[in-house]
mmCIF file of C-alpha atoms in Angstrom:
data_model
loop_
_atom_site.group_PDB
_atom_site.id
_atom_site.type_symbol
_atom_site.label_atom_id
_atom_site.label_comp_id
_atom_site.label_asym_id
_atom_site.label_seq_id
_atom_site.Cartn_x
_atom_site.Cartn_y
_atom_site.Cartn_z
ATOM 1 C CA MET S 1 0.049 -0.008 0.031
ATOM 2 C CA SER S 2 1.319 3.456 -1.020
ATOM 3 C CA THR S 3 2.238 5.894 1.850
ATOM 4 C CA LYS S 4 0.987 9.430 1.831
ATOM 5 C CA ILE S 5 3.693 11.675 3.040
ATOM 6 C CA ASP S 6 1.980 14.292 5.187
ATOM 7 C CA GLY S 7 3.823 17.544 4.866
ATOM 8 C CA LYS S 8 1.447 19.433 7.103
ATOM 9 C CA GLN S 9 2.047 17.129 10.076
ATOM 10 C CA VAL S 10 5.812 16.961 9.575
ATOM 11 C CA ALA S 11 5.837 20.760 9.408
ATOM 12 C CA ALA S 12 3.817 21.060 12.571
ATOM 13 C CA ASP S 13 6.186 18.802 14.425
ATOM 14 C CA ILE S 14 9.137 20.796 13.277
ATOM 15 C CA LYS S 15 7.383 24.054 14.302
ATOM 16 C CA ALA S 16 6.735 22.611 17.772
ATOM 17 C CA ASN S 17 10.408 21.864 18.156
ATOM 18 C CA LEU S 18 11.367 25.382 16.919
ATOM 19 C CA ALA S 19 8.964 26.915 19.468
ATOM 20 C CA GLU S 20 10.913 25.125 22.232
ATOM 21 C CA ARG S 21 14.217 26.314 20.710
ATOM 22 C CA VAL S 22 12.978 29.906 20.533
ATOM 23 C CA ALA S 23 11.823 29.792 24.111
ATOM 24 C CA LYS S 24 15.391 28.768 25.213
ATOM 25 C CA LEU S 25 16.893 31.509 23.109
ATOM 26 C CA LYS S 26 14.580 34.136 24.704
ATOM 27 C CA ALA S 27 15.681 32.855 28.076
ATOM 28 C CA GLN S 28 19.256 33.655 27.012
ATOM 29 C CA GLY S 29 18.258 37.287 25.886
ATOM 30 C CA VAL S 30 17.960 36.459 22.191
ATOM 31 C CA THR S 31 14.690 36.868 20.222
ATOM 32 C CA PRO S 32 14.934 35.511 16.694
ATOM 33 C CA GLY S 33 13.388 37.712 14.032
ATOM 34 C CA LEU S 34 12.398 37.243 10.371
ATOM 35 C CA GLY S 35 12.216 40.289 8.134
ATOM 36 C CA THR S 36 10.354 40.513 4.922
ATOM 37 C CA LEU S 37 10.564 43.027 2.033
ATOM 38 C CA LEU S 38 7.489 43.259 -0.023
ATOM 39 C CA VAL S 39 7.424 45.467 -3.084
ATOM 40 C CA GLY S 40 3.926 46.111 -4.687
ATOM 41 C CA GLU S 41 0.662 44.474 -4.087
ATOM 42 C CA ASP S 42 0.726 41.183 -6.092
ATOM 43 C CA PRO S 43 -1.998 39.072 -4.476
ATOM 44 C CA GLY S 44 0.027 35.908 -4.323
ATOM 45 C CA SER S 45 3.009 37.656 -2.768
ATOM 46 C CA VAL S 46 0.831 39.571 -0.248
ATOM 47 C CA LYS S 47 -0.714 36.237 0.879
ATOM 48 C CA TYR S 48 2.534 34.398 0.976
ATOM 49 C CA VAL S 49 4.201 37.078 3.145
ATOM 50 C CA ALA S 50 1.229 37.190 5.461
ATOM 51 C CA GLY S 51 1.522 33.440 5.948
ATOM 52 C CA LYS S 52 5.150 33.646 6.878
ATOM 53 C CA HIS S 53 4.408 36.173 9.564
ATOM 54 C CA ALA S 54 1.527 33.960 10.896
ATOM 55 C CA ASP S 55 4.150 31.186 11.126
ATOM 56 C CA CYS S 56 6.477 33.471 13.055
ATOM 57 C CA ALA S 57 3.788 34.267 15.561
ATOM 58 C CA GLU S 58 3.129 30.544 16.018
ATOM 59 C CA VAL S 59 6.636 29.691 17.131
ATOM 60 C CA GLY S 60 7.388 33.067 18.898
ATOM 61 C CA ILE S 61 9.679 34.636 16.232
ATOM 62 C CA ASN S 62 9.639 38.456 15.888
ATOM 63 C CA SER S 63 8.335 39.797 12.617
ATOM 64 C CA VAL S 64 9.895 42.813 10.810
ATOM 65 C CA LYS S 65 7.835 43.975 7.817
ATOM 66 C CA LYS S 66 9.031 46.404 5.197
ATOM 67 C CA GLU S 67 6.668 47.264 2.322
ATOM 68 C CA LEU S 68 7.243 49.453 -0.751
ATOM 69 C CA PRO S 69 5.008 50.577 -3.537
ATOM 70 C CA ALA S 70 5.218 49.009 -6.946
ATOM 71 C CA THR S 71 6.586 52.268 -8.201
ATOM 72 C CA ALA S 72 9.728 51.871 -5.960
ATOM 73 C CA THR S 73 13.040 52.424 -7.696
ATOM 74 C CA PHE S 74 16.048 50.154 -7.632
ATOM 75 C CA GLU S 75 17.686 52.410 -5.120
ATOM 76 C CA ASP S 76 14.514 52.443 -2.905
ATOM 77 C CA ILE S 77 14.588 48.700 -2.780
ATOM 78 C CA ALA S 78 18.430 48.602 -2.225
ATOM 79 C CA GLN S 79 18.032 50.992 0.704
ATOM 80 C CA ALA S 80 15.436 48.808 2.282
ATOM 81 C CA VAL S 81 17.700 45.721 1.995
ATOM 82 C CA ARG S 82 20.481 47.737 3.532
ATOM 83 C CA GLU S 83 18.394 48.667 6.381
ATOM 84 C CA LEU S 84 17.310 45.010 7.010
ATOM 85 C CA ASN S 85 20.909 44.059 6.844
ATOM 86 C CA GLU S 86 21.728 46.402 9.789
ATOM 87 C CA ASP S 87 18.544 45.756 11.694
ATOM 88 C CA PRO S 88 19.285 43.819 14.881
ATOM 89 C CA ALA S 89 15.624 42.905 15.302
ATOM 90 C CA CYS S 90 15.884 40.328 12.470
ATOM 91 C CA ASN S 91 18.415 37.549 12.298
ATOM 92 C CA GLY S 92 17.388 36.773 8.625
ATOM 93 C CA PHE S 93 15.068 38.211 6.039
ATOM 94 C CA ILE S 94 13.710 37.570 2.542
ATOM 95 C CA VAL S 95 13.010 39.820 -0.400
ATOM 96 C CA GLN S 96 9.685 38.580 -1.819
ATOM 97 C CA LEU S 97 9.860 37.665 -5.424
ATOM 98 C CA PRO S 98 8.976 38.686 -8.101
ATOM 99 C CA LEU S 99 9.955 42.196 -8.003
ATOM 100 C CA PRO S 100 8.324 44.719 -10.237
ATOM 101 C CA LYS S 101 9.224 44.681 -13.972
ATOM 102 C CA GLY S 102 12.371 46.438 -14.715
ATOM 103 C CA ILE S 103 13.997 45.796 -11.397
ATOM 104 C CA ASP S 104 17.226 43.582 -11.515
ATOM 105 C CA GLN S 105 16.146 40.808 -8.989
ATOM 106 C CA ASN S 106 19.666 39.284 -8.896
ATOM 107 C CA ALA S 107 21.327 42.543 -8.201
ATOM 108 C CA ILE S 108 19.046 43.010 -5.269
ATOM 109 C CA ILE S 109 19.573 39.485 -3.969
ATOM 110 C CA ASP S 110 23.399 40.142 -4.179
ATOM 111 C CA LEU S 111 22.915 43.052 -1.723
ATOM 112 C CA ILE S 112 21.617 40.776 1.128
ATOM 113 C CA ASP S 113 24.117 39.979 3.854
ATOM 114 C CA PRO S 114 24.720 36.292 3.282
ATOM 115 C CA ALA S 115 24.590 35.728 7.097
ATOM 116 C CA LYS S 116 20.937 37.167 6.994
ATOM 117 C CA ASP S 117 19.902 35.252 3.893
ATOM 118 C CA ALA S 118 16.791 33.397 5.269
ATOM 119 C CA ASP S 119 16.034 31.801 1.934
ATOM 120 C CA GLY S 120 19.536 30.347 1.569
ATOM 121 C CA MET S 121 19.558 31.566 -2.014
ATOM 122 C CA HIS S 122 22.430 34.166 -1.950
ATOM 123 C CA PRO S 123 25.282 33.306 -4.331
ATOM 124 C CA TYR S 124 27.687 33.092 -1.346
ATOM 125 C CA ASN S 125 25.579 30.530 0.363
ATOM 126 C CA LEU S 126 25.001 28.445 -2.694
ATOM 127 C CA GLY S 127 28.760 28.606 -3.154
ATOM 128 C CA GLU S 128 29.267 27.192 0.383
ATOM 129 C CA LEU S 129 26.832 24.457 -0.363
ATOM 130 C CA VAL S 130 29.031 23.544 -3.525
ATOM 131 C CA LEU S 131 32.195 23.588 -1.632
ATOM 132 C CA HIS S 132 31.195 21.824 1.533
ATOM 133 C CA VAL S 133 30.234 18.336 0.007
ATOM 134 C CA ARG S 134 31.639 16.282 2.778
ATOM 135 C CA GLY S 135 31.342 18.196 6.014
ATOM 136 C CA ASP S 136 28.741 20.184 8.035
ATOM 137 C CA ILE S 137 27.359 23.389 6.664
ATOM 138 C CA SER S 138 26.834 26.437 8.820
ATOM 139 C CA THR S 139 25.239 28.698 6.247
ATOM 140 C CA PRO S 140 21.590 28.943 5.473
ATOM 141 C CA LEU S 141 20.226 26.212 3.191
ATOM 142 C CA PRO S 142 17.733 26.652 0.343
ATOM 143 C CA CYS S 143 14.357 26.129 1.951
ATOM 144 C CA THR S 144 12.461 23.891 -0.555
ATOM 145 C CA PRO S 145 15.309 21.420 -1.205
ATOM 146 C CA ARG S 146 15.906 21.139 2.524
ATOM 147 C CA GLY S 147 12.223 20.706 3.056
ATOM 148 C CA VAL S 148 12.033 17.795 0.614
ATOM 149 C CA ILE S 149 14.988 15.965 2.372
ATOM 150 C CA GLU S 150 13.677 16.554 5.824
ATOM 151 C CA LEU S 151 10.215 15.302 4.731
ATOM 152 C CA LEU S 152 11.728 12.070 3.301
ATOM 153 C CA ASN S 153 13.860 11.607 6.418
ATOM 154 C CA ALA S 154 10.794 11.904 8.598
ATOM 155 C CA TYR S 155 9.276 8.967 6.839
ATOM 156 C CA ASP S 156 12.564 6.943 7.023
ATOM 157 C CA ILE S 157 12.993 7.072 3.262
ATOM 158 C CA ASP S 158 16.671 6.272 2.825
ATOM 159 C CA LEU S 159 18.238 8.184 -0.043
ATOM 160 C CA ASN S 160 21.642 6.596 0.230
ATOM 161 C CA GLY S 161 22.672 5.198 -3.179
ATOM 162 C CA LYS S 162 19.225 5.824 -4.664
ATOM 163 C CA GLU S 163 18.660 7.069 -8.222
ATOM 164 C CA VAL S 164 16.862 10.498 -8.174
ATOM 165 C CA CYS S 165 15.278 12.004 -11.157
ATOM 166 C CA VAL S 166 14.713 15.719 -10.770
ATOM 167 C CA LEU S 167 12.363 17.287 -13.308
ATOM 168 C CA GLY S 168 12.885 21.036 -13.896
ATOM 169 C CA ARG S 169 16.032 23.109 -13.538
ATOM 170 C CA GLY S 170 14.570 26.187 -11.802
ATOM 171 C CA ILE S 171 16.843 27.733 -9.233
ATOM 172 C CA THR S 172 14.310 27.424 -6.428
ATOM 173 C CA ILE S 173 14.618 23.621 -6.402
ATOM 174 C CA GLY S 174 15.710 21.930 -9.603
ATOM 175 C CA ARG S 175 19.186 23.157 -9.676
ATOM 176 C CA THR S 176 19.679 23.395 -5.969
ATOM 177 C CA ILE S 177 18.321 20.148 -4.679
ATOM 178 C CA GLY S 178 20.981 18.250 -6.667
ATOM 179 C CA LEU S 179 23.671 20.010 -4.588
ATOM 180 C CA MET S 180 22.003 18.771 -1.351
ATOM 181 C CA LEU S 181 21.188 15.274 -2.462
ATOM 182 C CA THR S 182 24.699 14.526 -3.722
ATOM 183 C CA ARG S 183 26.305 15.596 -0.473
ATOM 184 C CA ASN S 184 27.930 12.682 1.488
ATOM 185 C CA ALA S 185 25.403 13.104 4.220
ATOM 186 C CA VAL S 186 22.626 12.108 1.764
ATOM 187 C CA ASN S 187 24.646 10.262 -0.919
ATOM 188 C CA ALA S 188 22.037 9.966 -3.682
ATOM 189 C CA THR S 189 22.806 9.911 -7.415
ATOM 190 C CA VAL S 190 20.923 12.760 -9.228
ATOM 191 C CA THR S 191 19.797 13.084 -12.943
ATOM 192 C CA LEU S 192 18.609 16.520 -13.667
ATOM 193 C CA CYS S 193 16.148 16.636 -16.592
ATOM 194 C CA HIS S 194 14.786 19.681 -18.403
ATOM 195 C CA THR S 195 13.273 20.824 -21.584
ATOM 196 C CA GLY S 196 16.459 19.804 -23.535
ATOM 197 C CA THR S 197 16.691 16.366 -22.071
ATOM 198 C CA ARG S 198 16.333 13.500 -24.600
ATOM 199 C CA ASP S 199 14.267 10.540 -23.643
ATOM 200 C CA VAL S 200 13.083 11.962 -20.287
ATOM 201 C CA VAL S 201 10.710 9.180 -19.731
ATOM 202 C CA ASP S 202 13.588 6.660 -19.816
ATOM 203 C CA HIS S 203 15.318 8.514 -16.903
ATOM 204 C CA MET S 204 12.047 8.698 -15.006
ATOM 205 C CA ARG S 205 11.457 4.956 -15.291
ATOM 206 C CA ARG S 206 14.911 4.179 -13.857
ATOM 207 C CA ALA S 207 14.423 6.395 -10.823
ATOM 208 C CA ASP S 208 13.873 5.312 -7.349
ATOM 209 C CA VAL S 209 12.819 8.848 -6.512
ATOM 210 C CA ILE S 210 11.246 11.497 -8.738
ATOM 211 C CA VAL S 211 11.202 15.136 -7.580
ATOM 212 C CA ALA S 212 8.889 16.798 -10.057
ATOM 213 C CA ALA S 213 9.336 20.764 -10.175
ATOM 214 C CA MET S 214 8.316 21.451 -13.662
ATOM 215 C CA GLY S 215 5.110 23.356 -13.323
ATOM 216 C CA SER S 216 3.490 21.000 -15.861
ATOM 217 C CA ALA S 217 0.264 19.897 -14.514
ATOM 218 C CA GLY S 218 -0.004 16.039 -14.416
ATOM 219 C CA PHE S 219 3.124 15.367 -16.427
ATOM 220 C CA VAL S 220 4.063 12.399 -14.253
ATOM 221 C CA THR S 221 1.784 9.549 -15.235
ATOM 222 C CA PRO S 222 1.705 5.931 -14.201
ATOM 223 C CA ASP S 223 3.328 4.687 -17.453
ATOM 224 C CA LYS S 224 6.445 6.913 -16.777
ATOM 225 C CA ILE S 225 7.351 5.518 -13.379
ATOM 226 C CA LYS S 226 8.602 2.150 -12.054
ATOM 227 C CA ASP S 227 6.679 0.170 -9.478
ATOM 228 C CA GLY S 228 7.626 1.379 -5.935
ATOM 229 C CA ALA S 229 8.943 4.790 -6.902
ATOM 230 C CA VAL S 230 8.830 7.592 -4.371
ATOM 231 C CA LEU S 231 7.122 10.677 -5.834
ATOM 232 C CA VAL S 232 7.809 14.262 -4.578
ATOM 233 C CA ASP S 233 5.481 16.708 -6.211
ATOM 234 C CA VAL S 234 6.831 20.358 -6.143
ATOM 235 C CA GLY S 235 5.004 21.603 -9.214
ATOM 236 C CA VAL S 236 2.473 24.300 -9.019
ATOM 237 C CA SER S 237 0.010 25.034 -11.859
ATOM 238 C CA ARG S 238 -3.342 26.832 -11.902
ATOM 239 C CA VAL S 239 -5.809 24.629 -13.784
ATOM 240 C CA PHE S 240 -9.462 25.543 -14.455
ATOM 241 C CA ASP S 241 -11.942 23.108 -12.924
ATOM 242 C CA GLU S 242 -14.902 22.909 -15.298
ATOM 243 C CA GLU S 243 -17.086 21.245 -12.661
ATOM 244 C CA ALA S 244 -16.227 23.739 -9.868
ATOM 245 C CA GLY S 245 -16.200 26.669 -12.291
ATOM 246 C CA ARG S 246 -12.929 28.048 -10.894
ATOM 247 C CA TYR S 247 -9.203 27.548 -10.944
ATOM 248 C CA ARG S 248 -7.433 24.994 -8.753
ATOM 249 C CA ILE S 249 -3.755 24.285 -7.895
ATOM 250 C CA LYS S 250 -2.584 21.135 -9.460
ATOM 251 C CA GLY S 251 0.827 19.443 -9.056
ATOM 252 C CA ASP S 252 3.081 17.728 -11.638
ATOM 253 C CA VAL S 253 2.222 14.235 -10.570
ATOM 254 C CA ASP S 254 -1.109 12.686 -11.761
ATOM 255 C CA LYS S 255 -2.980 11.144 -8.825
ATOM 256 C CA ALA S 256 -3.299 7.951 -10.816
ATOM 257 C CA CYS S 257 0.369 7.365 -10.050
ATOM 258 C CA TYR S 258 -0.210 7.051 -6.233
ATOM 259 C CA GLU S 259 -1.237 3.352 -6.291
ATOM 260 C CA LYS S 260 1.928 2.441 -8.188
ATOM 261 C CA ALA S 261 4.253 4.444 -5.948
ATOM 262 C CA SER S 262 5.686 3.325 -2.644
ATOM 263 C CA ALA S 263 5.203 6.813 -1.202
ATOM 264 C CA TYR S 264 4.111 10.178 -2.447
ATOM 265 C CA THR S 265 3.657 13.797 -1.397
ATOM 266 C CA PRO S 266 0.181 15.173 -2.017
ATOM 267 C CA ASN S 267 -0.088 18.612 -3.684
ATOM 268 C CA PRO S 268 -1.114 20.774 -1.824
ATOM 269 C CA GLY S 269 -0.168 19.633 1.674
ATOM 270 C CA GLY S 270 3.163 18.052 0.928
ATOM 271 C CA VAL S 271 6.295 20.115 0.205
ATOM 272 C CA GLY S 272 4.616 23.571 0.601
ATOM 273 C CA PRO S 273 4.310 23.411 4.336
ATOM 274 C CA MET S 274 7.895 22.166 4.600
ATOM 275 C CA THR S 275 9.291 25.122 2.718
ATOM 276 C CA ARG S 276 7.727 27.653 5.216
ATOM 277 C CA ALA S 277 8.896 25.571 8.143
ATOM 278 C CA MET S 278 12.486 25.454 6.836
ATOM 279 C CA LEU S 279 12.418 29.242 6.471
ATOM 280 C CA LEU S 280 11.733 29.376 10.315
ATOM 281 C CA ALA S 281 14.420 26.891 10.949
ATOM 282 C CA ASN S 282 16.944 28.914 9.101
ATOM 283 C CA VAL S 283 16.065 31.930 11.257
ATOM 284 C CA VAL S 284 16.278 30.068 14.379
ATOM 285 C CA GLU S 285 19.572 28.424 13.456
ATOM 286 C CA MET S 286 20.934 31.968 12.618
ATOM 287 C CA ALA S 287 19.909 33.124 16.112
ATOM 288 C CA GLU S 288 21.539 30.166 17.678
ATOM 289 C CA ARG S 289 24.813 30.731 15.809
ATOM 290 C CA SER S 290 24.831 34.307 17.135
ATOM 291 C CA LEU S 291 25.224 33.155 20.851
#
């Protein structure tokens, strides 16, 4: 029988542990804080940032909010980043993407103090991840890849020596999860597939684990996977539901795959909650390192 990997429950357990660690930090005179910089009023971004601050309240982390209008210039945004870099009330912060059209997002990300990079996506921190293949890493880790690995660990799914097929080469997970999966501590073998990959289905059928992060609704179907594969669905697509008369979120994995898989993450309710939990974990770890 296939195992449903419950990201909501695992994330709740992690947040309960973080709340205990936050209480200990406060007893030592340190209050962890998460900062957010929101530019404009994109509905998705507004909702996502609000969710992050709700998570902070749940575990006792301080919230630092900065908001700028969509008309903000590059220098306006850069100044807000510099202020968060210097603000002792936040141990880590994120710049909510996407930024308004015409703003160089990479240049803004480059301005973040790597020690305060709560998303773990600053070039310096990604470079540390590349360099430290064998030992421990003391820099923030990318939230979604970390969440995937923590989720599989919670269900005792051993990745040592396993063939992992990653679908999609986006920086949020596709290109970064390979860095984490191939570290000695995890020891998986990774094939990264993308739009230029020939015979992608052949790679999928060989895989013990498939991490689908393409944003192509229902791309992973039963005929493309082997019996007993583990399916991790990170894809997000908005698909119109004719019966309901509205759009719904749909993942990259067709639900018909579940019976053939040994384990799977639902979407929603799988990786998403873990990404948010890992953001909190990064902030708490930053505070712990400051002692």
